[in-house]
Amino acid sequence: MEAPFLKLVSYYRQTFDAFCCLLNTGIFFSQYTVLDVLTPSQIGDMMVHSDTLTSMDLATRLVTFFQERDVERVQIILKEFTRAAIQHKLVVLPNPQIAQFLLTSYLALAAAQMEAYTAAEWNTTLQVDLRFFCPVIDTTSLDYFTPQDYESFTTM
């Protein structure tokens, strides 16, 4: 059952620290109907606490949301996802096919920007932004990795 729009909006005007706080309010809603009003931190928490990592339908909806945003915002969301995943002791993503889909979708979105990455930026991308996605890097994913110089290549 979806919550009435006005009641839902009134709850979102309050400041929440994480998506899990929204879960504790007792309001039933689809997190994907309100992605536009969630903060990157809340979206990162939502990715950990919802079925996003196990449902291709939800992962597709998240990718559609990412495609409508700039790369910098998506990177912030992925950093927040990594933080939330570490906090909740997530070791590996539960569905490799969905992880591969999310990774490839992100890489396609960020490909042009990544062409100019320095070694430090590659390090941050692989160690923070994509930490939980690195185990599913395959030949398709590697096509998006274009090191600018030797130092970037060795970092990757």
Backbone as a printed PyTorch tensor [residue, N CA C, xyz], in Angstrom:
tensor([[[  0.8440,  -1.1770,   0.0000],
         [  0.0000,   0.0000,   0.0000],
         [  0.8870,   1.2370,   0.0000]],

        [[  0.6510,   2.1430,  -0.9080],
         [  1.4290,   3.3690,  -1.0080],
         [  0.8810,   4.4070,  -0.0190]],

        [[  1.7630,   5.1880,   0.5610],
         [  1.3510,   6.2380,   1.4820],
         [  0.7750,   7.4000,   0.6780]],

        [[ -0.1880,   8.1310,   1.2250],
         [ -0.6940,   9.3200,   0.5420],
         [  0.4460,  10.3030,   0.2880]],

        [[  0.4120,  10.9430,  -0.8590],
         [  1.4980,  11.8110,  -1.2860],
         [  1.8350,  12.8910,  -0.2530]],

        [[  0.8560,  13.5960,   0.2570],
         [  1.1280,  14.6900,   1.1980],
         [  1.7650,  14.1910,   2.4870]],

        [[  1.3100,  13.0480,   2.9690],
         [  1.9010,  12.4850,   4.1770],
         [  3.3530,  12.1060,   3.9260]],

        [[  3.6270,  11.5390,   2.7660],
         [  4.9740,  11.1460,   2.4100],
         [  5.8820,  12.3620,   2.2820]],

        [[  5.4040,  13.4080,   1.6080],
         [  6.1880,  14.6270,   1.4450],
         [  6.4990,  15.2500,   2.8010]],

        [[  5.5380,  15.2550,   3.7140],
         [  5.7890,  15.8550,   5.0250],
         [  6.9060,  15.1190,   5.7610]],

        [[  6.9740,  13.8200,   5.5820],
         [  8.0640,  13.0670,   6.2160],
         [  9.3970,  13.3750,   5.5610]],

        [[  9.4110,  13.6050,   4.2470],
         [ 10.6630,  13.8710,   3.5670],
         [ 11.1800,  15.2710,   3.8040]],

        [[ 10.3640,  16.1520,   4.3060],
         [ 10.8530,  17.4920,   4.6310],
         [ 11.6580,  17.4840,   5.9170]],

        [[ 11.5040,  16.4400,   6.6880],
         [ 12.3080,  16.2880,   7.8850],
         [ 13.6950,  15.7990,   7.4720]],

        [[ 14.6800,  16.0800,   8.2910],
         [ 16.0360,  15.6340,   7.9910],
         [ 16.2310,  14.2270,   8.5210]],

        [[ 16.6400,  13.3330,   7.6270],
         [ 16.9390,  11.9600,   8.0130],
         [ 18.4190,  11.7060,   7.7530]],

        [[ 19.0620,  10.9700,   8.6310],
         [ 20.4750,  10.6690,   8.4500],
         [ 20.6990,   9.5260,   7.4800]],

        [[ 19.7780,   8.5940,   7.3980],
         [ 19.9790,   7.4330,   6.5310],
         [ 18.6470,   6.8430,   6.1290]],

        [[ 18.6770,   6.0640,   5.0820],
         [ 17.4630,   5.4240,   4.5810],
         [ 16.8220,   4.5460,   5.6480]],

        [[ 17.6230,   3.9240,   6.4970],
         [ 17.0550,   3.0430,   7.5220],
         [ 16.1320,   3.8170,   8.4640]],

        [[ 16.3620,   5.0950,   8.6480],
         [ 15.4490,   5.8970,   9.4650],
         [ 14.0790,   5.9700,   8.7990]],

        [[ 14.0670,   6.0330,   7.4730],
         [ 12.8020,   6.0560,   6.7610],
         [ 12.0540,   4.7460,   6.9650]],

        [[ 12.8010,   3.6620,   6.9900],
         [ 12.1680,   2.3620,   7.1990],
         [ 11.5070,   2.2820,   8.5680]],

        [[ 12.0740,   2.9640,   9.5390],
         [ 11.5530,   2.9280,  10.9060],
         [ 10.3320,   3.8180,  11.1200]],

        [[  9.9540,   4.6320,  10.1310],
         [  8.8110,   5.5190,  10.3010],
         [  7.4870,   4.7680,  10.2310]],

        [[  7.5090,   3.5720,   9.6420],
         [  6.2770,   2.7980,   9.5360],
         [  5.4530,   3.1300,   8.3060]],

        [[  5.9380,   4.0400,   7.4740],
         [  5.2260,   4.3810,   6.2500],
         [  5.6540,   3.3820,   5.1790]],

        [[  4.6970,   2.8220,   4.4820],
         [  5.0100,   1.8970,   3.4070],
         [  5.0860,   2.6870,   2.1040]],

        [[  6.2100,   2.5650,   1.4000],
         [  6.3790,   3.2630,   0.1350],
         [  7.4000,   2.5230,  -0.7050]],

        [[  7.3720,   2.7890,  -1.9790],
         [  8.3840,   2.2550,  -2.8780],
         [  9.5150,   3.2640,  -2.9410]],

        [[ 10.7030,   2.8480,  -2.5220],
         [ 11.8360,   3.7760,  -2.4960],
         [ 12.1360,   4.3420,  -3.8710]],

        [[ 11.7450,   3.6410,  -4.9140],
         [ 12.0400,   4.1130,  -6.2610],
         [ 11.0990,   5.2120,  -6.7190]],

        [[  9.9960,   5.4380,  -6.0130],
         [  9.1070,   6.5460,  -6.3650],
         [  9.6030,   7.8570,  -5.7740]],

        [[ 10.5540,   7.7900,  -4.8720],
         [ 11.0240,   9.0020,  -4.1940],
         [ 12.5370,   9.2130,  -4.3340]],

        [[ 13.1800,   8.5570,  -5.2740],
         [ 14.6320,   8.7010,  -5.4270],
         [ 15.0570,  10.1530,  -5.5910]],

        [[ 14.2460,  10.9410,  -6.2520],
         [ 14.6000,  12.3420,  -6.4950],
         [ 14.7510,  13.1550,  -5.2210]],

        [[ 14.1030,  12.7580,  -4.1380],
         [ 14.1820,  13.5380,  -2.9100],
         [ 15.1380,  12.9400,  -1.8860]],

        [[ 15.6800,  11.7560,  -2.1850],
         [ 16.6370,  11.1480,  -1.2630],
         [ 18.0210,  11.7430,  -1.4700]],

        [[ 18.7860,  11.8190,  -0.4040],
         [ 20.1650,  12.2780,  -0.4940],
         [ 21.0370,  11.1320,  -1.0010]],

        [[ 22.2460,  11.4270,  -1.4680],
         [ 23.1430,  10.3350,  -1.8710],
         [ 23.3700,   9.3120,  -0.7540]],

        [[ 23.4760,   9.7820,   0.4670],
         [ 23.6490,   8.8740,   1.6030],
         [ 22.4490,   7.9450,   1.7540]],

        [[ 21.2570,   8.4990,   1.6100],
         [ 20.0420,   7.6930,   1.7310],
         [ 19.9340,   6.6860,   0.5900]],

        [[ 20.3460,   7.0930,  -0.6090],
         [ 20.3090,   6.1640,  -1.7380],
         [ 21.3260,   5.0470,  -1.5350]],

        [[ 22.5010,   5.3970,  -1.0440],
         [ 23.5020,   4.3720,  -0.7380],
         [ 22.9940,   3.3790,   0.2890]],

        [[ 22.3460,   3.8820,   1.3400],
         [ 21.7490,   3.0020,   2.3510],
         [ 20.6310,   2.1610,   1.7490]],

        [[ 19.8270,   2.7650,   0.8880],
         [ 18.7310,   2.0430,   0.2500],
         [ 19.2610,   0.8720,  -0.5630]],

        [[ 20.3740,   1.0880,  -1.2550],
         [ 20.9510,   0.0120,  -2.0570],
         [ 21.3230,  -1.1820,  -1.1860]],

        [[ 21.7870,  -0.9200,   0.0240],
         [ 22.1740,  -2.0030,   0.9460],
         [ 20.9530,  -2.6530,   1.5830]],

        [[ 19.9560,  -1.8470,   1.9810],
         [ 18.8220,  -2.3470,   2.7610],
         [ 17.6390,  -2.8330,   1.9370]],

        [[ 17.6220,  -2.5610,   0.6450],
         [ 16.4830,  -2.9770,  -0.1820],
         [ 16.8760,  -4.1920,  -1.0140]],

        [[ 16.0170,  -4.5690,  -1.9240],
         [ 16.2900,  -5.7040,  -2.8090],
         [ 17.0110,  -5.2810,  -4.0890]],

        [[ 17.5740,  -4.0910,  -4.1060],
         [ 18.2320,  -3.5700,  -5.3000],
         [ 19.3510,  -4.4920,  -5.7820]],

        [[ 20.0690,  -5.0950,  -4.8590],
         [ 21.2140,  -5.9220,  -5.2290],
         [ 20.8280,  -7.3500,  -5.5920]],

        [[ 19.5300,  -7.6660,  -5.4850],
         [ 19.0700,  -9.0230,  -5.8270],
         [ 17.9580,  -9.0330,  -6.8680]],

        [[ 17.4140,  -7.8860,  -7.1930],
         [ 16.3100,  -7.8040,  -8.1520],
         [ 16.7470,  -7.0310,  -9.3960]],

        [[ 16.7320,  -7.6840, -10.5360],
         [ 17.1370,  -7.0220, -11.7770],
         [ 16.1940,  -5.8640, -12.1060]],

        [[ 14.9150,  -6.0070, -11.7860],
         [ 13.9560,  -4.9300, -12.0300],
         [ 14.3420,  -3.6790, -11.2400]],

        [[ 14.6530,  -3.8510,  -9.9610],
         [ 15.0340,  -2.6980,  -9.1340],
         [ 16.3850,  -2.1380,  -9.5580]],

        [[ 17.3100,  -3.0100,  -9.9180],
         [ 18.6180,  -2.5420, -10.3880],
         [ 18.4590,  -1.7250, -11.6700]],

        [[ 17.5750,  -2.1590, -12.5420],
         [ 17.3120,  -1.4230, -13.7820],
         [ 16.7230,  -0.0510, -13.4810]],

        [[ 15.8440,   0.0170, -12.5140],
         [ 15.2670,   1.3140, -12.1240],
         [ 16.3430,   2.2370, -11.5500]],

        [[ 17.2730,   1.6710, -10.7870],
         [ 18.3680,   2.4730, -10.2450],
         [ 19.2670,   2.9780, -11.3740]],

        [[ 19.5820,   2.1330, -12.3350],
         [ 20.4170,   2.5410, -13.4640],
         [ 19.7290,   3.6520, -14.2600]],

        [[ 18.4340,   3.5350, -14.4520],
         [ 17.6880,   4.5910, -15.1480],
         [ 17.8240,   5.9120, -14.3880]],

        [[ 17.7200,   5.8540, -13.0740],
         [ 17.9130,   7.0470, -12.2410],
         [ 19.3270,   7.5960, -12.4370]],

        [[ 20.3420,   6.7150, -12.4250],
         [ 21.7270,   7.1430, -12.6220],
         [ 21.9030,   7.8290, -13.9770]],

        [[ 21.2780,   7.2990, -15.0100],
         [ 21.4310,   7.8460, -16.3570],
         [ 20.8440,   9.2470, -16.4770]],

        [[ 19.9620,   9.6050, -15.5760],
         [ 19.3620,  10.9320, -15.5790],
         [ 20.1360,  11.9240, -14.7100]],

        [[ 21.2420,  11.4900, -14.1240],
         [ 22.0490,  12.3230, -13.2360],
         [ 23.4300,  12.5230, -13.8400]],

        [[ 24.1550,  13.5020, -13.2920],
         [ 25.5210,  13.7020, -13.7390],
         [ 26.4340,  12.6850, -13.0530]],

        [[ 27.5730,  12.4430, -13.6690],
         [ 28.4980,  11.4160, -13.2010],
         [ 28.9660,  11.6900, -11.7720]],

        [[ 29.1950,  12.9470, -11.4380],
         [ 29.6770,  13.2810, -10.1020],
         [ 28.6810,  12.8550,  -9.0250]],

        [[ 27.4040,  13.0610,  -9.2790],
         [ 26.3830,  12.6530,  -8.2930],
         [ 26.3450,  11.1300,  -8.1620]],

        [[ 26.4750,  10.4340,  -9.2600],
         [ 26.4800,   8.9670,  -9.2140],
         [ 27.6980,   8.4750,  -8.4330]],

        [[ 28.8420,   9.1230,  -8.6280],
         [ 30.0460,   8.7480,  -7.8790],
         [ 29.8560,   8.9590,  -6.3790]],

        [[ 29.2110,  10.0370,  -6.0130],
         [ 28.9310,  10.2920,  -4.5970],
         [ 28.0210,   9.2040,  -4.0460]],

        [[ 27.0160,   8.8200,  -4.8120],
         [ 26.1030,   7.7600,  -4.3810],
         [ 26.8630,   6.4550,  -4.2030]],

        [[ 27.7710,   6.1390,  -5.1280],
         [ 28.5460,   4.9020,  -5.0040],
         [ 29.4810,   4.9360,  -3.7950]],

        [[ 30.0480,   6.1150,  -3.4930],
         [ 30.8640,   6.2500,  -2.2760],
         [ 30.0020,   5.9960,  -1.0390]],

        [[ 28.7950,   6.5420,  -1.0450],
         [ 27.8860,   6.3430,   0.0860],
         [ 27.4300,   4.8890,   0.1820]],

        [[ 27.2390,   4.2420,  -0.9710],
         [ 26.9170,   2.8160,  -0.9670],
         [ 28.0540,   2.0280,  -0.3250]],

        [[ 29.2990,   2.3370,  -0.7080],
         [ 30.4600,   1.6460,  -0.1330],
         [ 30.5000,   1.8470,   1.3760]],

        [[ 30.2690,   3.0840,   1.8250],
         [ 30.2560,   3.3670,   3.2640],
         [ 29.1880,   2.5360,   3.9670]],

        [[ 27.9860,   2.5260,   3.4080],
         [ 26.8800,   1.7830,   4.0190],
         [ 27.1470,   0.2810,   4.0040]],

        [[ 27.7150,  -0.2210,   2.9100],
         [ 28.0060,  -1.6480,   2.8040],
         [ 29.0560,  -2.0710,   3.8340]],

        [[ 30.0700,  -1.2470,   4.0140],
         [ 31.0970,  -1.5360,   5.0250],
         [ 30.4860,  -1.4850,   6.4180]],

        [[ 29.6870,  -0.4610,   6.6720],
         [ 29.0530,  -0.2990,   7.9760],
         [ 28.1770,  -1.5010,   8.3240]],

        [[ 27.5340,  -2.0640,   7.3210],
         [ 26.6400,  -3.1960,   7.5670],
         [ 27.3070,  -4.5360,   7.2730]],

        [[ 28.6540,  -4.4780,   7.1950],
         [ 29.4770,  -5.6680,   7.0750],
         [ 29.1530,  -6.5400,   5.8560]],

        [[ 28.7940,  -5.8760,   4.7760],
         [ 28.5940,  -6.5740,   3.5130],
         [ 29.9720,  -6.9550,   2.9840]],

        [[ 30.1590,  -8.2060,   2.6440],
         [ 31.4590,  -8.6720,   2.1790],
         [ 31.4920,  -8.7820,   0.6640]],

        [[ 30.4280,  -9.3230,   0.1010],
         [ 30.3500,  -9.5130,  -1.3390],
         [ 28.9180,  -9.2160,  -1.7770]],

        [[ 28.7690,  -8.7030,  -2.9790],
         [ 27.4250,  -8.4250,  -3.4900],
         [ 26.7090,  -9.7530,  -3.7360]],

        [[ 25.4310,  -9.8350,  -3.3750],
         [ 24.7290, -11.1240,  -3.3870],
         [ 24.4470, -11.7200,  -4.7600]],

        [[ 24.3840, -10.9040,  -5.8040],
         [ 24.0480, -11.4170,  -7.1210],
         [ 25.0710, -10.8940,  -8.1330]],

        [[ 25.9790, -11.7510,  -8.5980],
         [ 27.0290, -11.2930,  -9.5210],
         [ 26.4900, -10.7050, -10.8330]],

        [[ 25.3730, -11.2300, -11.3380],
         [ 24.8230, -10.7000, -12.5860],
         [ 24.3370,  -9.2670, -12.4020]],

        [[ 23.7000,  -8.9980, -11.2820],
         [ 23.2330,  -7.6360, -11.0100],
         [ 24.4160,  -6.7180, -10.7440]],

        [[ 25.4070,  -7.2030, -10.0180],
         [ 26.6130,  -6.4100,  -9.7760],
         [ 27.2820,  -6.0600, -11.1010]],

        [[ 27.3730,  -7.0330, -12.0160],
         [ 27.9620,  -6.7950, -13.3350],
         [ 27.1480,  -5.7630, -14.1160]],

        [[ 25.8320,  -5.8740, -14.0500],
         [ 24.9470,  -4.9210, -14.7270],
         [ 25.1470,  -3.5090, -14.1770]],

        [[ 25.1820,  -3.3640, -12.8620],
         [ 25.3790,  -2.0480, -12.2500],
         [ 26.7510,  -1.4780, -12.6190]],

        [[ 27.7750,  -2.3240, -12.5700],
         [ 29.1250,  -1.8840, -12.9020],
         [ 29.2100,  -1.4170, -14.3530]],

        [[ 28.7500,  -2.2320, -15.2780],
         [ 28.8210,  -1.8860, -16.6950],
         [ 28.0210,  -0.6210, -16.9930]],

        [[ 26.8790,  -0.4790, -16.3610],
         [ 26.0590,   0.7230, -16.5590],
         [ 26.7820,   1.9630, -16.0570]],

        [[ 27.4170,   1.8630, -14.8900],
         [ 28.1710,   2.9960, -14.3620],
         [ 29.3440,   3.3320, -15.2810]],

        [[ 30.0860,   2.3060, -15.7120],
         [ 31.2490,   2.5450, -16.5630],
         [ 30.8530,   3.2020, -17.8850]],

        [[ 29.7380,   2.7910, -18.4450],
         [ 29.2530,   3.4080, -19.6830],
         [ 28.9360,   4.8810, -19.4590]],

        [[ 28.3780,   5.1870, -18.3020],
         [ 28.0280,   6.5590, -17.9570],
         [ 29.2750,   7.4170, -17.7350]],

        [[ 30.3010,   6.8390, -17.1060],
         [ 31.4920,   7.6000, -16.7090],
         [ 32.6580,   7.4680, -17.6860]],

        [[ 32.4980,   6.7230, -18.7620],
         [ 33.6170,   6.4170, -19.6670],
         [ 34.3580,   7.6570, -20.1620]],

        [[ 33.6310,   8.6430, -20.6150],
         [ 34.2880,   9.8460, -21.1570],
         [ 35.1140,  10.5500, -20.0910]],

        [[ 34.6000,  10.6370, -18.8900],
         [ 35.3150,  11.2920, -17.7960],
         [ 36.5330,  10.4740, -17.3780]],

        [[ 36.4130,   9.1530, -17.3960],
         [ 37.5120,   8.2950, -16.9390],
         [ 38.7100,   8.3060, -17.8760]],

        [[ 38.5230,   8.7150, -19.1080],
         [ 39.6440,   8.7680, -20.0520],
         [ 40.7470,   9.6990, -19.5720]],

        [[ 40.3900,  10.6970, -18.7770],
         [ 41.3670,  11.6760, -18.3050],
         [ 41.8130,  11.4150, -16.8610]],

        [[ 41.4410,  10.2810, -16.2860],
         [ 41.7850,   9.9920, -14.8920],
         [ 43.2960,   9.8610, -14.6950]],

        [[ 43.7470,  10.4090, -13.5890],
         [ 45.1270,  10.2240, -13.1620],
         [ 45.2020,   8.9280, -12.3490]],

        [[ 46.4010,   8.5490, -11.9840],
         [ 46.5800,   7.3420, -11.1720],
         [ 45.8340,   7.4660,  -9.8430]],

        [[ 45.8710,   8.6490,  -9.2350],
         [ 45.1790,   8.8600,  -7.9580],
         [ 43.6680,   8.7140,  -8.1260]],

        [[ 43.1320,   9.2340,  -9.2250],
         [ 41.6940,   9.1090,  -9.4700],
         [ 41.2940,   7.6550,  -9.7240]],

        [[ 42.1400,   6.9090, -10.4520],
         [ 41.8620,   5.4760, -10.6520],
         [ 41.8910,   4.7420,  -9.3300]],

        [[ 42.8410,   5.0960,  -8.4890],
         [ 42.9300,   4.4530,  -7.1780],
         [ 41.6580,   4.6840,  -6.3730]],

        [[ 41.1870,   5.9210,  -6.3290],
         [ 39.9550,   6.2410,  -5.6060],
         [ 38.7640,   5.5130,  -6.2190]],

        [[ 38.6910,   5.5080,  -7.5320],
         [ 37.5710,   4.8480,  -8.2050],
         [ 37.5210,   3.3670,  -7.8730]],

        [[ 38.6660,   2.7030,  -7.9490],
         [ 38.6800,   1.2570,  -7.7410],
         [ 38.6350,   0.8650,  -6.2620]],

        [[ 39.2180,   1.6810,  -5.3920],
         [ 39.2570,   1.3330,  -3.9700],
         [ 38.0430,   1.8120,  -3.1810]],

        [[ 37.3830,   2.8560,  -3.6690],
         [ 36.2430,   3.4170,  -2.9420],
         [ 34.9520,   3.2780,  -3.7420]],

        [[ 34.8710,   3.9690,  -4.8730],
         [ 33.6190,   4.0110,  -5.6370],
         [ 33.1590,   2.6220,  -6.0720]],

        [[ 34.0840,   1.8180,  -6.5680],
         [ 33.7260,   0.5180,  -7.1450],
         [ 34.2260,  -0.6690,  -6.3210]],

        [[ 34.5580,  -0.4370,  -5.0880],
         [ 35.1590,  -1.4750,  -4.2350],
         [ 34.4050,  -2.8050,  -4.2960]],

        [[ 33.1010,  -2.7650,  -4.1580],
         [ 32.3150,  -3.9940,  -4.1240],
         [ 32.0070,  -4.5400,  -5.5200]],

        [[ 32.3180,  -3.7680,  -6.5400],
         [ 32.0640,  -4.2010,  -7.9130],
         [ 33.3090,  -4.7800,  -8.5830]],

        [[ 34.4790,  -4.5640,  -8.0050],
         [ 35.7250,  -5.0510,  -8.6030],
         [ 35.7410,  -6.5660,  -8.8340]],

        [[ 35.1720,  -7.3850,  -7.9570],
         [ 35.2040,  -8.8330,  -8.2160],
         [ 34.4750,  -9.2610,  -9.4930]],

        [[ 33.6110,  -8.4260, -10.0350],
         [ 32.8720,  -8.8180, -11.2420],
         [ 33.4160,  -8.1410, -12.5070]],

        [[ 34.5680,  -7.4920, -12.3980],
         [ 35.1780,  -6.8960, -13.5880],
         [ 35.5470,  -8.0230, -14.5460]],

        [[ 35.1170,  -7.8730, -15.7890],
         [ 35.4210,  -8.8630, -16.8210],
         [ 35.9090,  -8.1430, -18.0720]],

        [[ 36.0380,  -8.8730, -19.1670],
         [ 36.5720,  -8.2690, -20.3960],
         [ 35.6910,  -7.1340, -20.9090]],

        [[ 34.3830,  -7.2450, -20.7280],
         [ 33.4850,  -6.1580, -21.1390],
         [ 33.7630,  -4.9110, -20.3160]],

        [[ 33.9310,  -5.0840, -19.0200],
         [ 34.2260,  -3.9470, -18.1340],
         [ 35.5720,  -3.3290, -18.4700]],

        [[ 36.5540,  -4.1690, -18.7650],
         [ 37.9050,  -3.6670, -19.0360],
         [ 37.9600,  -2.7610, -20.2610]],

        [[ 37.0140,  -2.9200, -21.1740],
         [ 36.9760,  -2.0450, -22.3490],
         [ 36.7860,  -0.5810, -21.9560]],

        [[ 36.1920,  -0.3370, -20.8000],
         [ 35.9550,   1.0350, -20.3380],
         [ 37.1630,   1.6310, -19.6290]],

        [[ 38.1090,   0.8020, -19.2400],
         [ 39.2800,   1.2680, -18.5110],
         [ 40.3550,   1.6820, -19.5070]],

        [[ 40.5730,   2.9850, -19.6170],
         [ 41.5780,   3.5020, -20.5420],
         [ 42.5760,   4.3600, -19.7620]],

        [[ 43.7000,   3.7540, -19.3760],
         [ 44.6790,   4.5200, -18.5980],
         [ 45.3110,   5.6360, -19.4250]],

        [[ 45.5190,   6.7530, -18.7660],
         [ 46.0860,   7.9280, -19.4280],
         [ 47.6050,   7.7680, -19.6110]],

        [[ 48.2340,   7.0880, -18.6570],
         [ 49.6790,   6.9390, -18.7160],
         [ 50.0870,   5.6470, -18.0080]],

        [[ 51.3800,   5.3940, -17.9600],
         [ 51.8890,   4.1540, -17.3610],
         [ 51.5330,   4.0530, -15.8790]],

        [[ 51.6320,   5.1680, -15.1630],
         [ 51.3200,   5.1560, -13.7330],
         [ 49.8390,   4.7960, -13.5100]],

        [[ 48.9700,   5.3180, -14.3280],
         [ 47.5550,   4.9710, -14.2400],
         [ 47.3530,   3.4860, -14.5530]],

        [[ 48.0790,   2.9850, -15.5500],
         [ 47.9730,   1.5730, -15.9140],
         [ 48.3920,   0.6790, -14.7560]],

        [[ 49.4920,   0.9950, -14.0970],
         [ 49.9580,   0.1630, -12.9880],
         [ 49.0540,   0.2680, -11.7750]],

        [[ 48.4100,   1.4130, -11.5970],
         [ 47.4590,   1.5760, -10.4950],
         [ 46.2450,   0.6930, -10.6960]],

        [[ 45.8060,   0.6130, -11.9400],
         [ 44.6260,  -0.1960, -12.2490],
         [ 44.9480,  -1.6640, -12.0210]]])
